CSV table of C-alpha atoms in Angstrom, one decimal:
chain,number,residue,atom,x,y,z
U,28,MET,CA,63.4,116.0,159.4
U,29,TYR,CA,63.2,112.6,160.7
U,30,LEU,CA,63.5,108.8,159.3
U,31,LYS,CA,60.4,107.4,157.6
U,32,ALA,CA,61.3,104.1,156.1
U,33,LEU,CA,64.4,101.9,155.5
U,34,GLU,CA,64.1,99.4,152.4
U,35,ILE,CA,66.8,96.5,152.6
U,36,GLN,CA,67.3,94.2,149.9
U,37,GLY,CA,70.2,91.6,149.6
U,38,PHE,CA,72.6,93.3,152.4
U,39,LYS,CA,73.9,91.1,154.9
U,40,SER,CA,70.8,89.0,156.7
U,41,PHE,CA,68.1,90.6,154.4
U,42,PRO,CA,68.0,88.2,151.4
U,43,GLU,CA,64.4,89.6,150.4
U,44,LYS,CA,63.4,93.0,149.8
U,45,THR,CA,62.2,94.4,153.6
U,46,ARG,CA,60.6,97.8,154.3
U,47,LEU,CA,60.9,98.9,157.7
U,48,THR,CA,58.5,102.0,158.6
U,49,PHE,CA,59.6,104.2,161.6
U,50,GLU,CA,57.2,106.6,163.1
U,51,LYS,CA,58.2,109.6,165.2
U,52,GLU,CA,57.4,107.7,168.6
U,53,ILE,CA,59.7,105.2,167.9
U,54,THR,CA,62.7,105.4,170.0
U,55,ALA,CA,64.4,102.1,170.1
U,56,ILE,CA,64.8,98.9,168.2
U,57,VAL,CA,64.9,95.6,170.2
U,58,GLY,CA,65.2,92.0,169.4
U,59,PRO,CA,67.0,88.6,170.1
U,60,ASN,CA,70.8,88.4,169.5
U,61,GLY,CA,71.3,87.7,165.9
U,62,SER,CA,68.1,89.1,164.7
U,63,GLY,CA,69.8,91.9,162.5
U,64,LYS,CA,69.3,94.8,165.0
U,65,SER,CA,73.1,95.8,164.1
U,66,ASN,CA,72.5,95.3,160.4
U,67,ILE,CA,69.7,97.7,160.3
U,68,SER,CA,72.2,100.6,161.6
U,69,ASP,CA,74.7,99.2,159.3
U,70,ALA,CA,72.6,99.5,156.6
U,71,ILE,CA,71.8,103.0,157.5
U,72,LEU,CA,75.5,103.8,157.6
U,73,TRP,CA,76.4,102.1,154.6
U,74,VAL,CA,73.5,103.9,152.3
U,75,MET,CA,74.7,107.2,153.4
U,76,GLY,CA,78.4,106.2,151.8
U,77,GLU,CA,80.3,104.7,154.3
U,78,GLN,CA,83.3,103.1,152.4
U,79,ARG,CA,85.1,101.5,155.6
U,80,SER,CA,84.1,97.5,155.4
U,81,ARG,CA,85.6,97.7,158.7
U,82,ALA,CA,83.3,100.0,160.4
U,83,LEU,CA,80.4,97.8,158.9
U,84,ARG,CA,81.9,94.6,160.5
U,85,GLY,CA,83.3,93.1,157.7
U,86,GLY,CA,86.6,92.2,156.1
U,87,LYS,CA,85.6,93.9,152.8
U,88,MET,CA,82.9,95.7,150.9
U,89,GLU,CA,81.7,92.5,149.2
U,90,ASP,CA,80.4,91.0,152.9
U,91,VAL,CA,77.6,93.3,153.0
U,92,ILE,CA,75.9,91.1,150.1
U,93,PHE,CA,73.8,88.4,151.4
U,94,GLY,CA,76.1,85.4,150.9
U,95,GLY,CA,73.4,82.6,151.1
U,96,THR,CA,72.7,79.6,153.0
U,97,GLU,CA,72.2,75.7,152.7
U,98,LYS,CA,68.6,76.6,151.7
U,99,ARG,CA,69.0,79.8,149.6
U,100,SER,CA,71.6,80.7,147.1
U,101,PRO,CA,73.5,83.8,147.4
U,102,MET,CA,72.5,87.4,146.0
U,103,GLY,CA,74.2,89.2,142.9
U,104,PHE,CA,74.0,92.7,144.9
U,105,ALA,CA,72.9,94.5,148.0
U,106,GLN,CA,70.4,97.3,147.7
U,107,VAL,CA,69.4,100.0,150.5
U,108,SER,CA,67.2,103.1,150.2
U,109,LEU,CA,66.9,105.7,153.0
U,110,ILE,CA,63.5,107.7,153.0
U,111,LEU,CA,63.8,110.6,154.8
U,112,ASP,CA,61.1,113.3,155.9
U,113,ASN,CA,61.8,116.8,154.1
U,114,SER,CA,58.9,118.9,155.0
U,115,ALA,CA,60.9,121.3,156.9
U,116,GLY,CA,63.3,122.1,154.0
U,117,LEU,CA,66.2,121.0,155.8
U,118,PHE,CA,67.7,120.0,152.4
U,119,GLU,CA,68.0,121.9,149.4
U,120,LEU,CA,66.1,119.7,147.4
U,121,ASP,CA,62.7,120.9,146.5
U,122,ALA,CA,61.0,117.6,147.7
U,123,PRO,CA,59.0,116.9,150.9
U,124,GLU,CA,60.9,113.4,150.8
U,125,ILE,CA,64.3,112.3,150.1
U,126,VAL,CA,64.9,108.8,149.0
U,127,ILE,CA,68.8,108.0,149.1
U,128,THR,CA,69.5,104.5,147.4
U,129,ARG,CA,72.9,102.7,147.2
U,130,ARG,CA,73.3,99.5,145.2
U,131,TYR,CA,76.4,97.5,145.2
U,132,TYR,CA,77.3,94.4,143.0
U,133,ARG,CA,79.9,91.5,143.4
U,134,SER,CA,82.0,92.7,140.5
U,135,GLY,CA,82.7,95.9,142.7
U,136,GLU,CA,80.4,98.4,140.9
U,137,SER,CA,78.4,100.6,143.1
U,138,GLU,CA,75.7,103.0,142.2
U,139,TYR,CA,73.9,105.9,144.3
U,140,TYR,CA,70.4,107.3,143.3
U,141,LEU,CA,69.0,110.4,144.7
U,142,ASN,CA,64.8,110.5,144.1
U,143,ARG,CA,65.2,107.8,141.6
U,144,GLU,CA,67.9,109.4,139.8
U,145,SER,CA,71.7,108.5,139.4
U,146,VAL,CA,74.2,110.9,141.3
U,147,ARG,CA,77.4,110.5,142.6
U,148,LEU,CA,78.8,109.7,146.3
U,149,ARG,CA,79.8,113.3,146.2
U,150,ASP,CA,76.5,114.5,145.7
U,151,VAL,CA,75.2,112.2,148.6
U,152,THR,CA,78.1,113.5,150.7
U,153,GLU,CA,77.4,117.2,149.9
U,154,LEU,CA,73.4,116.7,150.9
U,155,LEU,CA,74.0,114.9,154.2
U,156,MET,CA,76.8,117.5,155.5
U,157,ASP,CA,75.8,119.3,158.3
U,158,THR,CA,73.0,117.6,159.0
U,159,GLY,CA,74.6,115.1,161.3
U,160,LEU,CA,73.9,112.1,158.9
U,161,GLY,CA,76.9,112.1,157.0
U,162,ARG,CA,80.1,109.3,157.4
U,163,ASP,CA,81.6,111.2,159.8
U,164,GLY,CA,78.2,112.4,161.5
U,165,TYR,CA,77.2,111.9,165.0
U,166,SER,CA,73.7,110.5,164.1
U,167,VAL,CA,75.0,107.1,164.1
U,168,ILE,CA,77.3,105.8,167.1
U,169,GLY,CA,78.2,102.5,167.1
U,170,GLN,CA,79.9,100.3,169.8
U,171,GLY,CA,83.3,101.7,170.7
U,172,ARG,CA,82.5,105.1,169.2
U,173,ILE,CA,82.7,107.3,172.4
U,174,SER,CA,85.9,106.0,173.5
U,175,GLU,CA,87.2,106.3,169.8
U,176,ILE,CA,86.0,110.2,169.8
U,177,VAL,CA,87.6,110.7,173.4
U,178,SER,CA,90.8,109.4,172.4
U,179,ALA,CA,90.7,110.6,168.7
U,180,ARG,CA,93.1,113.3,167.7
U,181,SER,CA,92.4,116.6,168.1
U,182,THR,CA,91.6,117.3,164.4
U,183,ASP,CA,89.3,114.0,164.2
U,184,ARG,CA,87.4,115.7,167.1
U,185,ARG,CA,87.4,119.0,165.4
U,186,GLU,CA,85.6,117.4,162.4
U,187,ILE,CA,83.0,115.8,164.6
U,188,PHE,CA,82.3,119.5,166.4
U,189,GLU,CA,82.0,121.1,163.0
U,190,GLU,CA,79.5,118.7,161.9
U,191,ALA,CA,77.4,119.0,164.7
U,192,ALA,CA,78.1,123.1,164.5
U,193,GLY,CA,76.9,122.8,160.9
U,194,ILE,CA,79.7,124.4,159.3
U,195,ALA,CA,81.5,121.3,158.2
U,196,ARG,CA,80.3,122.0,154.6
U,197,TYR,CA,81.6,125.4,154.6
U,198,ARG,CA,85.2,124.0,155.9
U,199,ARG,CA,85.2,121.4,153.1
U,200,ARG,CA,84.1,124.3,150.2
U,201,LYS,CA,86.7,126.4,151.7
U,202,GLU,CA,89.4,123.5,151.4
U,203,ASP,CA,88.0,123.1,147.4
U,204,ALA,CA,88.4,126.9,147.2
U,205,GLU,CA,92.1,126.7,148.4
U,206,ARG,CA,92.6,123.8,146.4
U,207,LYS,CA,91.5,125.6,143.3
U,208,LEU,CA,93.1,128.6,144.1
U,209,GLU,CA,96.4,126.8,144.3
U,210,ARG,CA,95.9,125.0,141.2
U,211,THR,CA,95.1,128.7,139.7
U,212,ASP,CA,98.5,129.7,140.9
U,213,GLU,CA,100.1,127.0,139.2
U,214,ASN,CA,98.5,127.4,136.2
U,215,LEU,CA,99.2,131.5,136.5
U,216,VAL,CA,103.0,130.4,136.9
U,217,ARG,CA,103.0,127.9,133.7
U,218,ILE,CA,100.9,130.8,132.0
U,219,ASN,CA,103.4,133.4,132.8
U,220,ASP,CA,106.3,130.9,131.7
U,221,LYS,CA,104.3,130.4,128.3
U,222,ILE,CA,104.0,134.1,127.9
U,223,ASP,CA,107.8,134.6,128.5
U,224,GLU,CA,108.4,131.5,126.0
U,225,LEU,CA,106.1,133.4,123.7
U,226,GLU,CA,107.4,136.8,124.0
U,227,MET,CA,110.6,135.3,122.7
U,228,GLN,CA,109.1,133.8,119.6
U,229,VAL,CA,107.5,137.4,119.1
U,230,ASN,CA,110.3,138.5,116.7
U,231,PRO,CA,110.5,135.5,114.5
U,232,LEU,CA,106.8,135.1,114.3
U,233,ARG,CA,106.8,138.8,113.3
U,234,GLU,CA,108.8,138.3,110.4
U,235,GLN,CA,107.0,134.9,109.5
U,236,ALA,CA,103.8,137.4,109.6
U,237,GLU,CA,105.3,139.6,107.0
U,238,THR,CA,106.3,136.7,104.9
U,239,ALA,CA,102.9,135.3,105.3
U,240,LYS,CA,101.2,138.6,103.7
U,241,ARG,CA,103.7,138.6,101.1
U,242,TYR,CA,102.9,135.3,100.3
U,243,LEU,CA,99.1,135.9,100.3
U,244,ILE,CA,99.8,138.8,98.1
U,245,LEU,CA,101.6,136.7,95.9
U,246,ARG,CA,99.2,133.9,95.9
U,247,ASP,CA,96.3,136.4,95.1
U,248,GLU,CA,98.3,137.4,92.0
U,249,GLN,CA,98.9,133.7,91.3
U,250,ARG,CA,95.4,132.8,91.2
U,251,THR,CA,94.9,135.7,89.0
U,252,LEU,CA,97.3,134.5,86.5
U,253,GLU,CA,96.1,131.2,86.6
U,254,ILE,CA,92.5,132.2,86.0
U,255,SER,CA,93.7,134.1,82.8
U,256,VAL,CA,95.7,130.7,81.7
U,257,TRP,CA,92.9,128.7,82.6
U,258,MET,CA,90.3,131.0,80.4
U,259,GLU,CA,92.8,131.2,77.6
U,260,THR,CA,93.0,127.3,77.9
U,261,LEU,CA,89.2,127.0,78.3
U,262,ASP,CA,88.9,128.7,74.7
U,263,LEU,CA,91.4,126.7,73.0
U,264,LEU,CA,89.8,123.7,74.5
U,265,GLN,CA,86.5,125.1,73.4
U,266,THR,CA,87.8,125.4,69.6
U,267,GLN,CA,89.4,121.9,69.5
U,268,ALA,CA,86.3,120.5,71.0
U,269,GLU,CA,84.3,122.3,68.3
U,270,ALA,CA,86.5,120.9,65.7
U,271,VAL,CA,86.9,117.3,67.4
U,272,SER,CA,82.9,117.5,67.7
U,273,ALA,CA,82.6,118.1,63.6
U,274,ASP,CA,85.3,115.3,62.9
U,275,TYR,CA,83.1,113.2,65.2
U,276,GLU,CA,80.0,113.9,63.1
U,277,GLN,CA,81.9,113.2,59.4
U,278,ALA,CA,83.5,110.0,61.4
U,279,LYS,CA,80.1,109.1,62.4
U,280,SER,CA,78.3,109.6,58.8
U,281,GLY,CA,81.5,107.9,57.1
U,282,LEU,CA,80.9,104.8,59.8
U,283,GLU,CA,77.3,104.9,58.8
U,284,GLN,CA,78.0,104.5,55.0
U,285,ALA,CA,80.6,102.1,55.9
U,286,GLU,CA,78.2,99.9,57.7
U,287,ARG,CA,75.6,100.3,55.2
U,288,GLU,CA,78.4,99.0,52.8
U,289,LEU,CA,79.1,96.3,54.9
U,290,ASN,CA,76.0,95.1,55.1
U,291,GLU,CA,75.8,94.8,51.5
U,292,VAL,CA,78.9,93.1,51.4
U,293,TYR,CA,77.4,90.5,54.1
U,294,ALA,CA,74.3,90.3,51.7
U,295,ALA,CA,76.6,89.7,48.7
U,296,SER,CA,78.5,87.0,50.5
U,297,GLU,CA,75.4,85.1,51.9
U,298,ARG,CA,74.4,85.0,48.0
U,299,CYS,CA,77.6,83.5,47.2
U,300,THR,CA,77.8,81.0,50.1
U,301,GLU,CA,74.3,80.1,48.7
U,302,LYS,CA,75.5,79.5,45.2
U,303,MET,CA,78.4,77.9,46.5
U,304,ARG,CA,76.4,75.5,48.4
U,305,GLU,CA,74.1,74.5,45.4
U,306,CYS,CA,77.3,74.2,43.4
U,307,ASP,CA,78.6,71.9,46.0
U,308,VAL,CA,75.3,69.5,46.1
U,309,GLU,CA,75.4,69.7,42.1
U,310,ALA,CA,79.2,68.4,42.0
U,311,GLU,CA,78.1,66.0,44.4
U,312,SER,CA,75.8,64.7,42.2
U,313,LEU,CA,78.2,65.0,39.1
U,314,ARG,CA,80.9,63.1,41.2
U,315,ALA,CA,78.2,60.2,42.1
U,316,GLN,CA,77.3,59.9,38.3
U,317,CYS,CA,80.6,60.0,37.2
U,318,SER,CA,81.7,56.9,39.9
U,319,GLN,CA,78.7,55.2,38.6
U,320,GLU,CA,79.6,55.5,34.5
U,321,GLU,CA,83.2,54.8,35.6
U,322,THR,CA,81.8,51.5,37.2
U,323,LEU,CA,79.6,50.6,34.1
U,324,ALA,CA,82.7,51.3,32.1
U,325,ALA,CA,85.0,48.8,34.1
U,326,GLU,CA,82.1,46.2,33.5
U,327,ALA,CA,82.1,46.8,30.2
U,328,GLU,CA,85.9,46.3,29.7
U,329,SER,CA,85.4,43.2,31.8
U,330,ALA,CA,82.9,42.0,29.4
U,331,MET,CA,85.0,43.2,26.3
U,332,ALA,CA,87.9,41.2,27.7
U,333,VAL,CA,86.0,38.0,28.0
U,334,LEU,CA,84.4,38.8,24.3
U,335,ARG,CA,88.0,39.1,23.0
U,336,ALA,CA,89.1,35.9,24.6
U,337,ASN,CA,86.0,33.9,23.2
U,338,ILE,CA,86.6,35.7,19.5
U,339,LYS,CA,90.2,34.5,20.0
U,340,HIS,CA,89.6,31.1,20.7
U,341,ASN,CA,86.8,31.0,18.0
U,342,GLN,CA,89.4,32.0,15.6
U,343,GLU,CA,91.8,29.3,16.5
U,344,SER,CA,89.0,26.7,16.4
U,345,ILE,CA,88.4,28.1,13.0
U,346,ALA,CA,91.8,27.5,12.0
U,347,ARG,CA,92.1,24.5,13.3
U,348,LEU,CA,88.8,23.3,11.8
U,349,GLU,CA,90.2,24.4,8.4
U,350,GLU,CA,93.3,22.9,8.6
U,351,GLU,CA,91.3,19.7,9.4
U,352,ILE,CA,89.1,20.3,6.4
U,353,ASN,CA,92.4,20.4,4.2
U,354,GLU,CA,93.7,17.2,5.8
U,355,GLN,CA,90.5,15.4,5.4
U,356,SER,CA,89.4,17.1,2.1
U,357,GLY,CA,89.6,13.4,0.9
U,358,ARG,CA,87.1,11.9,3.1
U,359,ALA,CA,84.0,14.3,1.7
U,360,GLU,CA,81.5,11.9,2.8
U,361,SER,CA,82.2,11.3,6.2
U,362,ILE,CA,83.2,14.4,6.7
U,363,LYS,CA,79.9,16.5,4.8
U,364,ALA,CA,78.0,15.8,7.8
U,365,GLN,CA,80.9,17.2,9.8
U,366,ILE,CA,81.2,20.3,7.8
U,367,GLY,CA,77.4,20.9,8.1
U,368,GLU,CA,77.7,20.6,11.6
U,369,HIS,CA,81.1,22.7,11.6
U,370,GLY,CA,78.9,25.2,9.1
U,371,ALA,CA,76.3,25.6,11.5
U,372,ARG,CA,78.6,25.9,14.1
U,373,LEU,CA,80.6,28.6,12.4
U,374,GLU,CA,77.2,30.3,11.6
U,375,GLN,CA,76.6,30.5,15.3
U,376,ILE,CA,80.2,31.5,16.1
U,377,ASP,CA,79.7,34.2,13.1
U,378,GLU,CA,76.4,35.2,14.7
U,379,GLU,CA,77.7,35.4,18.4
U,380,LYS,CA,80.9,37.1,16.5
U,381,SER,CA,78.4,39.8,15.2
U,382,ARG,CA,76.9,40.2,18.1
U,383,CYS,CA,80.0,40.7,20.1
U,384,GLU,CA,81.5,43.0,17.8
U,385,ARG,CA,78.1,45.0,18.0
U,386,ASP,CA,78.4,44.8,22.0
U,387,ILE,CA,81.9,46.0,21.5
U,388,ALA,CA,80.9,48.8,19.0
U,389,ALA,CA,78.4,49.4,21.7
U,390,ALA,CA,80.7,49.6,24.5
């Protein structure tokens, strides 16, 4: 097993996606100060699951993301992929090459991938355990790490020795098993307490069970009786339905007869309405004719009044003339001419009187 390649993007001083290929003959990386040599080792340590920002020479985990420069904007995430050779089968995965990827966003979300498949941090830790590549492994030794190991507590040094001896995985499994056993013991205690509690409830539950059995028997009997009642009710309802159907048919036929009679009444009503309309037209014509006759009668009455006035005036004239004739009978010669004139006038008046009488008679 050896490190084949390292892909870095957005991590510290590597904004662009950079791929570093390592051959077996490479033993060291050299370069001037500030060129990013330490950032490479930090990237290797970070992709293997390092969670301490101080171990990565930063104040917080967000510091591993490229912060930007005057000419370049900051990145939104940091991603590192570690490509390891597995031709010797050191790792349990059945693949000639192992690709471990870690991606971290400024929002604080972190993602891990193993051969392009999403996994948990624990899966990455268990994969690298006993290989010397874990977070607490001895493959990456930074400045001051030796003195830290020497001055560390015996328990911390023991973890390093167990990692080097290849038994850290088994110790981790042992601790997990012991924790599971402790949880199991606690569960057993709770189960025993639950059993004791349930035993106290057995007698009441037994009585309740007997009551439930009796209830089930009575429920079945009730269901049988209800079915019988339902059947009788169904027969009664069926009889009533037949009677109602007969009544419905009878009512339906009566309704049809009533509708026919109603249609006949409507037709007769239409005919009466038409006759009334004709009578109204005739009455309107008669009213107009009566009005015209009344107008003519009024005009005739006016003419008769005028004629009566003329006749009265003529009669008065005749009486006056007769008186004058009587008074002037001595003057026959002088009056003969007047008499002739008045006779003619009398004839004219008689004719006019006769004509007026005929008009009056006609009126």
